[in-house]
Coordinates of C-alpha atoms in Angstrom, one line a residue:
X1 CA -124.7 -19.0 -115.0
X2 CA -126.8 -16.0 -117.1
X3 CA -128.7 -13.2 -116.5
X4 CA -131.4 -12.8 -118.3
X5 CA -132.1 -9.1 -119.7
X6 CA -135.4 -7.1 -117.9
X7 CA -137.9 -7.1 -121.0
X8 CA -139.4 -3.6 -120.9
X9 CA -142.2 -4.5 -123.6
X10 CA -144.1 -6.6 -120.7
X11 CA -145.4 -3.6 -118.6
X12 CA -143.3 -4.3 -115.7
X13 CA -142.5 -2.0 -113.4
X14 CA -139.0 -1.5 -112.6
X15 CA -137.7 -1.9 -109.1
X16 CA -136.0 1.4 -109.0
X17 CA -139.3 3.2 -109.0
X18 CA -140.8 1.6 -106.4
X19 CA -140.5 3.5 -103.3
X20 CA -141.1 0.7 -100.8
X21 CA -140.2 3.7 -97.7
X22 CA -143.2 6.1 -98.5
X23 CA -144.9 4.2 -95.6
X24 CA -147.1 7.5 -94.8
X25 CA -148.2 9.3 -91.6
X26 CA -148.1 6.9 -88.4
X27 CA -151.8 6.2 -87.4
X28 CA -151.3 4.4 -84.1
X29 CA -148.6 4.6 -81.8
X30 CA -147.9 3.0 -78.5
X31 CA -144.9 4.8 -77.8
X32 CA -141.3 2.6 -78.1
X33 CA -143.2 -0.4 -78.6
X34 CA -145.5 -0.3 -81.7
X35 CA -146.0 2.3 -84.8
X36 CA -148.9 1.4 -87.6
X37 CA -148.2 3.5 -90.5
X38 CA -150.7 4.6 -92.9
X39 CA -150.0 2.3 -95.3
X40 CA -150.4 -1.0 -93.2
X41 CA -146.9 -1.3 -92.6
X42 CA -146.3 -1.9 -88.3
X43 CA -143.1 -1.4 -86.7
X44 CA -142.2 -3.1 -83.5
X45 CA -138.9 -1.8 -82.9
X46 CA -137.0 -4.5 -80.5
X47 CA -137.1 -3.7 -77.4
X48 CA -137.1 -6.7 -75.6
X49 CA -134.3 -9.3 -76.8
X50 CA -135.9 -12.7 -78.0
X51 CA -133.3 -15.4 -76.5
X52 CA -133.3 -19.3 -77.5
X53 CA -135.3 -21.7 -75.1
X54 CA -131.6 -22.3 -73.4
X55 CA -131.5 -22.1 -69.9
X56 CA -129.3 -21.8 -66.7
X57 CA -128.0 -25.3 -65.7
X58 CA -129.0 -24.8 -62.3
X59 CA -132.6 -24.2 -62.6
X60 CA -132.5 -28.2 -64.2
X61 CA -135.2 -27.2 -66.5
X62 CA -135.8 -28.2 -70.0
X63 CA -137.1 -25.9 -72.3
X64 CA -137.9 -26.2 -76.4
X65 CA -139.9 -24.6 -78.9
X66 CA -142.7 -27.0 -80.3
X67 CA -145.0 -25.9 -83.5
X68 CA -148.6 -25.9 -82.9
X69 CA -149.9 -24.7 -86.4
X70 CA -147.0 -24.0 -89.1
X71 CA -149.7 -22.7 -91.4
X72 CA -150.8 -19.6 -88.7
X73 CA -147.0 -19.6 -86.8
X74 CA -148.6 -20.4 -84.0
X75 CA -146.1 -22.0 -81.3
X76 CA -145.3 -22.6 -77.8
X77 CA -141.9 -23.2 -75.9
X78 CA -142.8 -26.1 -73.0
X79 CA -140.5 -25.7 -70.3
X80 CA -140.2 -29.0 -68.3
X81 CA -138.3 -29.4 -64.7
X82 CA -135.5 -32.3 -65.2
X83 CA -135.1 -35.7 -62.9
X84 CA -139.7 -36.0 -62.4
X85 CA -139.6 -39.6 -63.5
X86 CA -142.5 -41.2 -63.9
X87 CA -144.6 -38.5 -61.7
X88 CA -147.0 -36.4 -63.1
X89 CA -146.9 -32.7 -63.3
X90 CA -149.2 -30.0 -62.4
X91 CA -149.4 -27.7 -66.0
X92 CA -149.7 -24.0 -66.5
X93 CA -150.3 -22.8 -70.2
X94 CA -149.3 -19.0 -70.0
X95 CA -150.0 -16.0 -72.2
X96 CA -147.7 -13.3 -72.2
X97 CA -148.6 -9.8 -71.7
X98 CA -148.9 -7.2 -74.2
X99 CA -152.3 -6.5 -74.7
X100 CA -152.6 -8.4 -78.2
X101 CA -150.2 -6.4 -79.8
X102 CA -146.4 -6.9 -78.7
X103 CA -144.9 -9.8 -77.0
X104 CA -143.1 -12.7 -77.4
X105 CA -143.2 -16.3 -75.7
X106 CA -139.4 -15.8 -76.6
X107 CA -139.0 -12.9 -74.9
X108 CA -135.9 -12.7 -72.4
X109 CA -138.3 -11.6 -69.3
X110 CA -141.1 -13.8 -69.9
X111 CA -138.7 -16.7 -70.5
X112 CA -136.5 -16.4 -67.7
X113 CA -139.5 -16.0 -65.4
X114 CA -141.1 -19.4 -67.4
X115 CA -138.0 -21.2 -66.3
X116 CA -137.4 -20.1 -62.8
X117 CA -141.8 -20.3 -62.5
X118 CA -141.2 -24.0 -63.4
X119 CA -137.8 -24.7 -61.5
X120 CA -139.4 -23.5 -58.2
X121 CA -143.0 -24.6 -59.0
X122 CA -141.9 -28.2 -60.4
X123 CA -144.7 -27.5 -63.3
X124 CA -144.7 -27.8 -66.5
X125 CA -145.3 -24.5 -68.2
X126 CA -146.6 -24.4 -71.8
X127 CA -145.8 -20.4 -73.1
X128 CA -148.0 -19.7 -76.1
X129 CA -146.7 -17.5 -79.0
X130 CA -149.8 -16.4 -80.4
X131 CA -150.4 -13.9 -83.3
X132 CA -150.4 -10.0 -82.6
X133 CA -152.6 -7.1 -84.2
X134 CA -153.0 -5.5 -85.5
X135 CA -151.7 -7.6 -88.5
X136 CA -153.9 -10.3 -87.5
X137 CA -157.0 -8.7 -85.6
X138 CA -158.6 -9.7 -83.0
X139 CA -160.2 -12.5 -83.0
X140 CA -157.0 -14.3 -83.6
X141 CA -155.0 -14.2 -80.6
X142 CA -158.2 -15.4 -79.2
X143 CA -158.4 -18.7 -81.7
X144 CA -154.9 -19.0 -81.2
X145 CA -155.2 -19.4 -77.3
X146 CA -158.0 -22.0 -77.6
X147 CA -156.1 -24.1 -80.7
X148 CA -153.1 -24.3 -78.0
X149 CA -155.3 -24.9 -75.2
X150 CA -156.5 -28.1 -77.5
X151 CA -153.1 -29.0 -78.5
X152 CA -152.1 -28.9 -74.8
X153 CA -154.8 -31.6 -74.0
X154 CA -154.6 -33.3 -77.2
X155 CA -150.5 -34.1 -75.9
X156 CA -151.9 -34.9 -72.3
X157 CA -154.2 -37.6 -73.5
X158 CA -151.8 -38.9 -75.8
X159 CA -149.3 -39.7 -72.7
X160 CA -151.4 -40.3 -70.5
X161 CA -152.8 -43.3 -72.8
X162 CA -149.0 -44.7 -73.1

């Protein structure tokens, strides 16, 4: 294995010089939760662990993370109650909370209230992940809630037709 000498004669600049921290004044700021630096630069500091779609035996609920556009990152974790047969479930297709800007379908509270919601309820729950601003303004979260709402009836007719 080489390494290949930096060749200065091509313009390029050199890492070193590059102050990637010079992110500017702070422009908007919900405070603990979101900071947009002048710059562009937005820093979500976490204040909220994101957990895995595992869940407590005992609520015997199923949960997993399903792509619904790779190209946007737009996703959902379905939770489904265990032992339903052949019986079909009422559905709920949540949005979490965080007025378009912070949030996360993997969120600890809005995953552990998804799994108990569908425990008690015996529903399926469908918790979109849909892009925040301000790195993807508005309209996006929007277009991201009806693609899901699609996909979710796109996957209903397809099992309902087997």
């Amino acid at each position: 294995m080489g390494a290949t000498a930096f060749e200065q004669s091509l313009g390029l600049p050199i890492a070193e010089k590059l102050n990637f921290d010079d992110r500017g004044p702070i422009v908007e700021e919900i405070e603990g939760l979101i900071k947009v630096y002048q710059n562009g630069y937005v820093e979500r500091p976490m204040v909220v662990p994101c957990v895995s779609p595992s869940l407590d035996k005992d609520l015997h609920v199923v949960a997993r993370d399903v792509f619904i556009d790779r190209l946007t990152n737009l996703w959902a974790r379905v939770y489904v109650p265990k032992g339903e047969g052949d019986y079909k479930l009422p559905l709920l297709v949540y949005f979490h909370g965080g007025g378009f800007c912070v949030g996360s379908a993997a969120w600890k509270c809005y995953h552990e209230f998804s799994g108990n919601l569908s425990s008690t309820a015996r529903c399926i729950i469908v918790s979109i992940n849909y892009r925040l601003a301000p790195e993807n303004p508005l309209p996006s979260a929007y277009e991201d809630g009806v693609k899901a709402v699609k996909w979710v009836k796109q996957q209903a007719n397809c099992r309902s037709s087997k």
